[in-house]
C-alpha cells in the first residue's frame, strides 16, 4: 500500500484472529502509520470492515480503503486513479477498480459488457466487490451511518453495503479505462460462461454463506422477484450437481437447505458445517 503513487496517511489492521502473531509482526514493523486493532472475537470480514470504516470515518478521513489482507492493488497508481474518479462527482460514495450491475428482477450480478469499457470516462455501477480496491467516502459513512452488516459475517456483505449507498442517494463509480486494464491483466476480455462444478468442502462452506446472505439482502431491500428467483435457482443448481455424482448433489442440497433454513430462522453470523 505504501508503494502506491498516492500513499495512505494511516493503515489500521483489524485482526479477527485469537493469536498474537499479527500484533507481534506489527510491533516488529514499528511503522508510525500502521496501527493494530484486535477485535477480540471472529467478527468475519463484514464485522472487521464495519469496525475499520467506523474508526477512520470518526477520525475524519475523507476516503477510506476497504482492503482484504490477500488482495492488494494490482497497479501502483490504483489509489491515484480511483481518487480522481471519486472527486469527479460530489455524490460519489464509493469507487473501485472493477464493478458490476445488479439485475433486480433475476437477482443475478450482471457483468459490464466489454464494449462499455472501450471509451474513456466514468461509469456508475451497482456494486463493487471487496477485493477490487474499494474506496469509500468517510463523510458518507459518518453522515448516513452506512456500515457493513456484521451479522452477515461473510458473503455478499459488499453488495448489501453498496445497496445502502444507493438507497442513501450516493453513487458507485469506476474508471472505464482502468477497469479494462484489469480485464486485460487477468485475461477476462470476453464473456466467460460459468459451469456447475464439484466443490470442495471449503467452497461449499462459502456457498452456504452466499446463499443465506443473498436471501437476506433481497428480503431486506424488498426485491421479492429476485428473492424467489435466487431461491429457485439455488435448489435447481443442486439437481444439476447430481450429474457429477450422488455425493456432489447430496452435499449441495445439504448446504442449500441449511442456508435457507437459517435465513428463515434468523440464524446469522459464523456457522461451521460438518461434511
mmCIF file of C-alpha atoms in Angstrom:
data_model
loop_
_atom_site.group_PDB
_atom_site.id
_atom_site.type_symbol
_atom_site.label_atom_id
_atom_site.label_comp_id
_atom_site.label_asym_id
_atom_site.label_seq_id
_atom_site.Cartn_x
_atom_site.Cartn_y
_atom_site.Cartn_z
ATOM 1 C CA UNK A 1 0.000 0.000 0.000
ATOM 2 C CA UNK A 2 2.883 2.369 0.712
ATOM 3 C CA UNK A 3 4.266 1.744 -2.775
ATOM 4 C CA UNK A 4 1.255 3.495 -4.290
ATOM 5 C CA UNK A 5 1.805 6.817 -6.073
ATOM 6 C CA UNK A 6 -0.694 8.264 -3.562
ATOM 7 C CA UNK A 7 0.055 6.662 -0.210
ATOM 8 C CA UNK A 8 -2.363 6.269 2.710
ATOM 9 C CA UNK A 9 -1.957 8.539 5.710
ATOM 10 C CA UNK A 10 -2.812 5.677 8.035
ATOM 11 C CA UNK A 11 -3.388 1.927 7.892
ATOM 12 C CA UNK A 12 -5.466 0.126 10.511
ATOM 13 C CA UNK A 13 -5.041 -3.628 10.694
ATOM 14 C CA UNK A 14 -8.292 -5.111 12.001
ATOM 15 C CA UNK A 15 -7.440 -8.516 13.447
ATOM 16 C CA UNK A 16 -10.185 -11.144 13.832
ATOM 17 C CA UNK A 17 -7.815 -13.874 14.997
ATOM 18 C CA UNK A 18 -7.250 -15.112 18.541
ATOM 19 C CA UNK A 19 -3.461 -15.385 18.254
ATOM 20 C CA UNK A 20 -0.857 -12.677 18.908
ATOM 21 C CA UNK A 21 1.043 -13.353 15.682
ATOM 22 C CA UNK A 22 -0.258 -10.350 13.720
ATOM 23 C CA UNK A 23 0.205 -7.971 16.628
ATOM 24 C CA UNK A 24 3.779 -9.157 17.158
ATOM 25 C CA UNK A 25 4.606 -8.672 13.466
ATOM 26 C CA UNK A 26 3.243 -5.113 13.514
ATOM 27 C CA UNK A 27 5.213 -4.293 16.670
ATOM 28 C CA UNK A 28 8.381 -5.504 14.904
ATOM 29 C CA UNK A 29 7.469 -3.473 11.833
ATOM 30 C CA UNK A 30 7.380 -0.361 14.029
ATOM 31 C CA UNK A 31 5.825 1.842 11.340
ATOM 32 C CA UNK A 32 4.316 5.132 12.618
ATOM 33 C CA UNK A 33 1.439 4.961 10.103
ATOM 34 C CA UNK A 34 0.418 1.366 10.827
ATOM 35 C CA UNK A 35 -1.990 0.811 13.716
ATOM 36 C CA UNK A 36 -3.160 -2.505 15.144
ATOM 37 C CA UNK A 37 -6.673 -3.193 16.435
ATOM 38 C CA UNK A 38 -7.727 -6.531 17.894
ATOM 39 C CA UNK A 39 -11.444 -7.279 17.619
ATOM 40 C CA UNK A 40 -11.304 -9.849 20.424
ATOM 41 C CA UNK A 41 -13.507 -12.318 18.551
ATOM 42 C CA UNK A 42 -14.040 -13.510 14.985
ATOM 43 C CA UNK A 43 -16.375 -10.871 13.559
ATOM 44 C CA UNK A 44 -15.833 -12.107 9.996
ATOM 45 C CA UNK A 45 -14.888 -9.892 7.058
ATOM 46 C CA UNK A 46 -18.144 -7.952 7.421
ATOM 47 C CA UNK A 47 -17.604 -7.146 11.091
ATOM 48 C CA UNK A 48 -13.942 -6.246 10.637
ATOM 49 C CA UNK A 49 -14.798 -3.897 7.778
ATOM 50 C CA UNK A 50 -17.522 -2.217 9.829
ATOM 51 C CA UNK A 51 -15.113 -1.610 12.705
ATOM 52 C CA UNK A 52 -12.364 -0.208 10.500
ATOM 53 C CA UNK A 53 -14.660 2.046 8.462
ATOM 54 C CA UNK A 54 -16.291 3.496 11.563
ATOM 55 C CA UNK A 55 -12.963 4.145 13.283
ATOM 56 C CA UNK A 56 -11.486 6.021 10.324
ATOM 57 C CA UNK A 57 -14.697 7.879 9.463
ATOM 58 C CA UNK A 58 -14.945 9.049 13.091
ATOM 59 C CA UNK A 59 -11.365 10.326 12.797
ATOM 60 C CA UNK A 60 -12.415 12.467 9.854
ATOM 61 C CA UNK A 61 -10.678 10.742 6.936
ATOM 62 C CA UNK A 62 -12.119 11.776 3.565
ATOM 63 C CA UNK A 63 -11.561 8.489 1.742
ATOM 64 C CA UNK A 64 -11.150 5.036 3.277
ATOM 65 C CA UNK A 65 -9.735 1.972 1.543
ATOM 66 C CA UNK A 66 -11.533 -1.287 2.388
ATOM 67 C CA UNK A 67 -8.913 -3.919 1.635
ATOM 68 C CA UNK A 68 -8.554 -7.618 2.407
ATOM 69 C CA UNK A 69 -5.222 -8.937 3.632
ATOM 70 C CA UNK A 70 -4.656 -11.032 0.497
ATOM 71 C CA UNK A 71 -5.950 -8.657 -2.194
ATOM 72 C CA UNK A 72 -3.552 -5.720 -2.635
ATOM 73 C CA UNK A 73 -3.974 -3.236 -5.524
ATOM 74 C CA UNK A 74 -2.636 -4.616 -8.801
ATOM 75 C CA UNK A 75 -1.142 -1.348 -10.092
ATOM 76 C CA UNK A 76 0.980 1.279 -8.334
ATOM 77 C CA UNK A 77 -1.319 4.107 -9.412
ATOM 78 C CA UNK A 78 -4.547 2.432 -8.226
ATOM 79 C CA UNK A 79 -5.281 4.868 -5.392
ATOM 80 C CA UNK A 80 -4.378 7.874 -7.523
ATOM 81 C CA UNK A 81 -6.630 6.762 -10.389
ATOM 82 C CA UNK A 82 -9.573 5.877 -8.171
ATOM 83 C CA UNK A 83 -9.416 9.086 -6.136
ATOM 84 C CA UNK A 84 -9.524 11.125 -9.351
ATOM 85 C CA UNK A 85 -12.724 9.273 -10.257
ATOM 86 C CA UNK A 86 -14.095 9.803 -6.749
ATOM 87 C CA UNK A 87 -13.727 13.592 -6.748
ATOM 88 C CA UNK A 88 -15.278 13.833 -10.231
ATOM 89 C CA UNK A 89 -18.769 13.582 -8.729
ATOM 90 C CA UNK A 90 -19.898 15.176 -5.430
ATOM 91 C CA UNK A 91 -22.349 12.308 -4.884
ATOM 92 C CA UNK A 92 -19.701 9.603 -5.167
ATOM 93 C CA UNK A 93 -19.928 7.278 -2.178
ATOM 94 C CA UNK A 94 -17.555 4.574 -3.371
ATOM 95 C CA UNK A 95 -15.059 3.852 -6.147
ATOM 96 C CA UNK A 96 -13.264 0.693 -7.183
ATOM 97 C CA UNK A 97 -11.174 -0.919 -9.887
ATOM 98 C CA UNK A 98 -13.908 -3.263 -11.105
ATOM 99 C CA UNK A 99 -17.689 -3.065 -10.783
ATOM 100 C CA UNK A 100 -20.855 -4.911 -11.772
ATOM 101 C CA UNK A 101 -24.536 -4.316 -12.371
ATOM 102 C CA UNK A 102 -27.351 -5.970 -10.408
ATOM 103 C CA UNK A 103 -30.420 -7.319 -12.159
ATOM 104 C CA UNK A 104 -33.068 -6.520 -9.561
ATOM 105 C CA UNK A 105 -35.558 -8.937 -11.134
ATOM 106 C CA UNK A 106 -33.467 -12.078 -11.589
ATOM 107 C CA UNK A 107 -31.181 -11.359 -8.632
ATOM 108 C CA UNK A 108 -28.056 -12.116 -10.643
ATOM 109 C CA UNK A 109 -24.951 -9.981 -10.807
ATOM 110 C CA UNK A 110 -24.515 -8.765 -14.386
ATOM 111 C CA UNK A 111 -21.105 -8.358 -15.991
ATOM 112 C CA UNK A 112 -20.287 -4.964 -17.501
ATOM 113 C CA UNK A 113 -20.026 -5.560 -21.277
ATOM 114 C CA UNK A 114 -16.560 -5.123 -22.768
ATOM 115 C CA UNK A 115 -17.941 -2.599 -25.271
ATOM 116 C CA UNK A 116 -18.850 -0.213 -22.442
ATOM 117 C CA UNK A 117 -15.177 -0.053 -21.475
ATOM 118 C CA UNK A 118 -13.853 0.779 -24.928
ATOM 119 C CA UNK A 119 -14.145 4.537 -24.356
ATOM 120 C CA UNK A 120 -12.732 6.744 -21.620
ATOM 121 C CA UNK A 121 -14.903 8.090 -18.841
ATOM 122 C CA UNK A 122 -16.575 7.254 -15.550
ATOM 123 C CA UNK A 123 -19.212 4.525 -15.261
ATOM 124 C CA UNK A 124 -21.811 4.202 -12.495
ATOM 125 C CA UNK A 125 -22.292 0.612 -11.328
ATOM 126 C CA UNK A 126 -24.476 -1.131 -8.745
ATOM 127 C CA UNK A 127 -21.776 -2.903 -6.760
ATOM 128 C CA UNK A 128 -18.007 -3.115 -6.324
ATOM 129 C CA UNK A 129 -16.510 -6.305 -4.939
ATOM 130 C CA UNK A 130 -14.491 -6.154 -1.744
ATOM 131 C CA UNK A 131 -11.313 -7.363 -3.427
ATOM 132 C CA UNK A 132 -11.343 -4.599 -6.041
ATOM 133 C CA UNK A 133 -9.669 -1.725 -4.159
ATOM 134 C CA UNK A 134 -12.937 -0.428 -2.745
ATOM 135 C CA UNK A 135 -12.503 3.199 -1.572
ATOM 136 C CA UNK A 136 -15.341 4.771 0.410
ATOM 137 C CA UNK A 137 -16.356 8.300 1.336
ATOM 138 C CA UNK A 138 -15.717 8.879 5.031
ATOM 139 C CA UNK A 139 -18.232 11.731 5.114
ATOM 140 C CA UNK A 140 -20.933 9.464 3.703
ATOM 141 C CA UNK A 141 -20.217 6.822 6.337
ATOM 142 C CA UNK A 142 -20.435 9.418 9.128
ATOM 143 C CA UNK A 143 -23.425 11.385 7.860
ATOM 144 C CA UNK A 144 -25.561 8.453 6.714
ATOM 145 C CA UNK A 145 -24.399 5.831 9.236
ATOM 146 C CA UNK A 146 -23.625 3.400 6.417
ATOM 147 C CA UNK A 147 -21.595 0.387 7.517
ATOM 148 C CA UNK A 148 -21.322 -3.287 6.529
ATOM 149 C CA UNK A 149 -23.811 -5.512 8.361
ATOM 150 C CA UNK A 150 -21.757 -7.581 10.802
ATOM 151 C CA UNK A 151 -24.234 -10.444 11.187
ATOM 152 C CA UNK A 152 -23.696 -11.411 7.532
ATOM 153 C CA UNK A 153 -20.179 -12.453 8.640
ATOM 154 C CA UNK A 154 -19.024 -13.426 5.140
ATOM 155 C CA UNK A 155 -20.617 -13.359 1.718
ATOM 156 C CA UNK A 156 -22.363 -10.507 -0.126
ATOM 157 C CA UNK A 157 -21.568 -8.041 2.665
ATOM 158 C CA UNK A 158 -20.174 -5.745 -0.034
ATOM 159 C CA UNK A 159 -23.376 -5.917 -2.096
ATOM 160 C CA UNK A 160 -25.519 -5.158 0.940
ATOM 161 C CA UNK A 161 -23.236 -2.240 1.804
ATOM 162 C CA UNK A 162 -23.462 -0.946 -1.775
ATOM 163 C CA UNK A 163 -27.260 -1.107 -1.718
ATOM 164 C CA UNK A 164 -27.125 1.079 1.408
ATOM 165 C CA UNK A 165 -25.078 3.560 -0.613
ATOM 166 C CA UNK A 166 -27.618 3.538 -3.458
ATOM 167 C CA UNK A 167 -30.515 3.949 -1.040
ATOM 168 C CA UNK A 168 -28.851 6.996 0.548
ATOM 169 C CA UNK A 169 -28.584 8.656 -2.881
ATOM 170 C CA UNK A 170 -24.867 8.160 -3.441
ATOM 171 C CA UNK A 171 -23.122 6.607 -6.452
ATOM 172 C CA UNK A 172 -20.621 3.806 -7.011
ATOM 173 C CA UNK A 173 -18.142 4.731 -9.746
ATOM 174 C CA UNK A 174 -15.384 3.079 -11.741
ATOM 175 C CA UNK A 175 -12.919 4.426 -14.297
ATOM 176 C CA UNK A 176 -13.657 2.656 -17.608
ATOM 177 C CA UNK A 177 -10.067 2.631 -18.871
ATOM 178 C CA UNK A 178 -8.747 1.363 -15.547
ATOM 179 C CA UNK A 179 -11.457 -1.323 -15.458
ATOM 180 C CA UNK A 180 -10.446 -2.549 -18.903
ATOM 181 C CA UNK A 181 -6.795 -2.554 -17.813
ATOM 182 C CA UNK A 182 -7.727 -5.082 -15.117
ATOM 183 C CA UNK A 183 -9.642 -7.267 -17.574
ATOM 184 C CA UNK A 184 -6.616 -7.397 -19.834
ATOM 185 C CA UNK A 185 -4.322 -8.192 -16.884
ATOM 186 C CA UNK A 186 -6.422 -11.193 -15.858
ATOM 187 C CA UNK A 187 -7.356 -12.243 -19.402
ATOM 188 C CA UNK A 188 -11.037 -11.523 -18.720
ATOM 189 C CA UNK A 189 -11.861 -9.817 -22.012
ATOM 190 C CA UNK A 190 -14.786 -11.721 -23.497
ATOM 191 C CA UNK A 191 -17.763 -13.318 -21.775
ATOM 192 C CA UNK A 192 -16.849 -16.333 -19.689
ATOM 193 C CA UNK A 193 -19.647 -18.854 -19.144
ATOM 194 C CA UNK A 194 -19.658 -20.373 -15.690
ATOM 195 C CA UNK A 195 -20.169 -24.095 -15.264
ATOM 196 C CA UNK A 196 -21.633 -26.064 -12.398
ATOM 197 C CA UNK A 197 -18.627 -27.606 -10.667
ATOM 198 C CA UNK A 198 -17.894 -30.159 -7.975
ATOM 199 C CA UNK A 199 -16.976 -28.028 -4.990
ATOM 200 C CA UNK A 200 -14.625 -28.758 -2.145
ATOM 201 C CA UNK A 201 -15.910 -28.577 1.425
ATOM 202 C CA UNK A 202 -14.382 -25.132 1.883
ATOM 203 C CA UNK A 203 -16.124 -23.828 -1.247
ATOM 204 C CA UNK A 204 -19.419 -25.358 -0.118
ATOM 205 C CA UNK A 205 -18.978 -23.569 3.198
ATOM 206 C CA UNK A 206 -18.629 -20.313 1.271
ATOM 207 C CA UNK A 207 -21.704 -21.191 -0.788
ATOM 208 C CA UNK A 208 -23.685 -21.595 2.433
ATOM 209 C CA UNK A 209 -22.904 -18.009 3.427
ATOM 210 C CA UNK A 210 -23.569 -16.718 -0.083
ATOM 211 C CA UNK A 211 -26.995 -18.380 -0.303
ATOM 212 C CA UNK A 212 -28.085 -17.397 3.190
ATOM 213 C CA UNK A 213 -26.896 -13.820 2.863
ATOM 214 C CA UNK A 214 -28.207 -13.066 -0.615
ATOM 215 C CA UNK A 215 -31.684 -14.098 0.556
ATOM 216 C CA UNK A 216 -31.292 -11.679 3.465
ATOM 217 C CA UNK A 217 -30.180 -8.875 1.154
ATOM 218 C CA UNK A 218 -33.084 -9.246 -1.284
ATOM 219 C CA UNK A 219 -35.589 -9.612 1.553
ATOM 220 C CA UNK A 220 -34.241 -6.513 3.311
ATOM 221 C CA UNK A 221 -34.457 -4.365 0.186
ATOM 222 C CA UNK A 222 -37.874 -5.743 -0.818
ATOM 223 C CA UNK A 223 -36.642 -7.300 -4.060
ATOM 224 C CA UNK A 224 -39.284 -10.025 -3.981
ATOM 225 C CA UNK A 225 -38.910 -11.356 -7.524
ATOM 226 C CA UNK A 226 -35.128 -11.544 -7.131
ATOM 227 C CA UNK A 227 -35.604 -13.325 -3.788
ATOM 228 C CA UNK A 228 -37.814 -16.007 -5.357
ATOM 229 C CA UNK A 229 -35.546 -16.290 -8.387
ATOM 230 C CA UNK A 230 -32.441 -16.969 -6.301
ATOM 231 C CA UNK A 231 -34.328 -19.344 -4.001
ATOM 232 C CA UNK A 232 -35.471 -21.391 -7.003
ATOM 233 C CA UNK A 233 -32.064 -21.280 -8.705
ATOM 234 C CA UNK A 234 -30.231 -22.337 -5.534
ATOM 235 C CA UNK A 235 -32.120 -25.648 -5.406
ATOM 236 C CA UNK A 236 -32.181 -26.165 -9.173
ATOM 237 C CA UNK A 237 -28.402 -25.922 -9.241
ATOM 238 C CA UNK A 238 -28.148 -28.821 -6.805
ATOM 239 C CA UNK A 239 -30.192 -31.093 -9.086
ATOM 240 C CA UNK A 240 -27.653 -30.386 -11.829
ATOM 241 C CA UNK A 241 -24.850 -31.383 -9.465
ATOM 242 C CA UNK A 242 -26.212 -34.919 -9.317
ATOM 243 C CA UNK A 243 -24.837 -35.323 -12.841
ATOM 244 C CA UNK A 244 -21.414 -35.236 -11.198
ATOM 245 C CA UNK A 245 -22.313 -37.956 -8.710
ATOM 246 C CA UNK A 246 -24.647 -38.575 -5.801
ATOM 247 C CA UNK A 247 -22.139 -37.220 -3.283
ATOM 248 C CA UNK A 248 -21.834 -33.878 -5.063
ATOM 249 C CA UNK A 249 -25.593 -33.499 -5.309
ATOM 250 C CA UNK A 250 -26.227 -34.527 -1.712
ATOM 251 C CA UNK A 251 -23.596 -32.145 -0.325
ATOM 252 C CA UNK A 252 -25.005 -29.286 -2.394
ATOM 253 C CA UNK A 253 -28.548 -29.932 -1.192
ATOM 254 C CA UNK A 254 -27.407 -30.154 2.413
ATOM 255 C CA UNK A 255 -25.666 -26.790 2.258
ATOM 256 C CA UNK A 256 -28.510 -25.091 0.389
ATOM 257 C CA UNK A 257 -31.220 -26.431 2.694
ATOM 258 C CA UNK A 258 -29.245 -25.332 5.755
ATOM 259 C CA UNK A 259 -28.664 -21.863 4.303
ATOM 260 C CA UNK A 260 -32.365 -21.386 3.521
ATOM 261 C CA UNK A 261 -33.436 -22.818 6.876
ATOM 262 C CA UNK A 262 -31.079 -20.499 8.783
ATOM 263 C CA UNK A 263 -32.294 -17.492 6.815
ATOM 264 C CA UNK A 264 -35.926 -18.133 7.744
ATOM 265 C CA UNK A 265 -34.876 -18.985 11.307
ATOM 266 C CA UNK A 266 -32.896 -15.754 11.567
ATOM 267 C CA UNK A 267 -29.623 -17.509 12.358
ATOM 268 C CA UNK A 268 -26.700 -15.471 11.069
ATOM 269 C CA UNK A 269 -23.055 -14.924 11.944
ATOM 270 C CA UNK A 270 -20.469 -17.723 11.881
ATOM 271 C CA UNK A 271 -21.719 -21.240 11.128
ATOM 272 C CA UNK A 272 -19.468 -24.271 10.738
ATOM 273 C CA UNK A 273 -20.951 -27.037 8.574
ATOM 274 C CA UNK A 274 -19.993 -30.692 9.096
ATOM 275 C CA UNK A 275 -19.468 -32.736 5.950
#
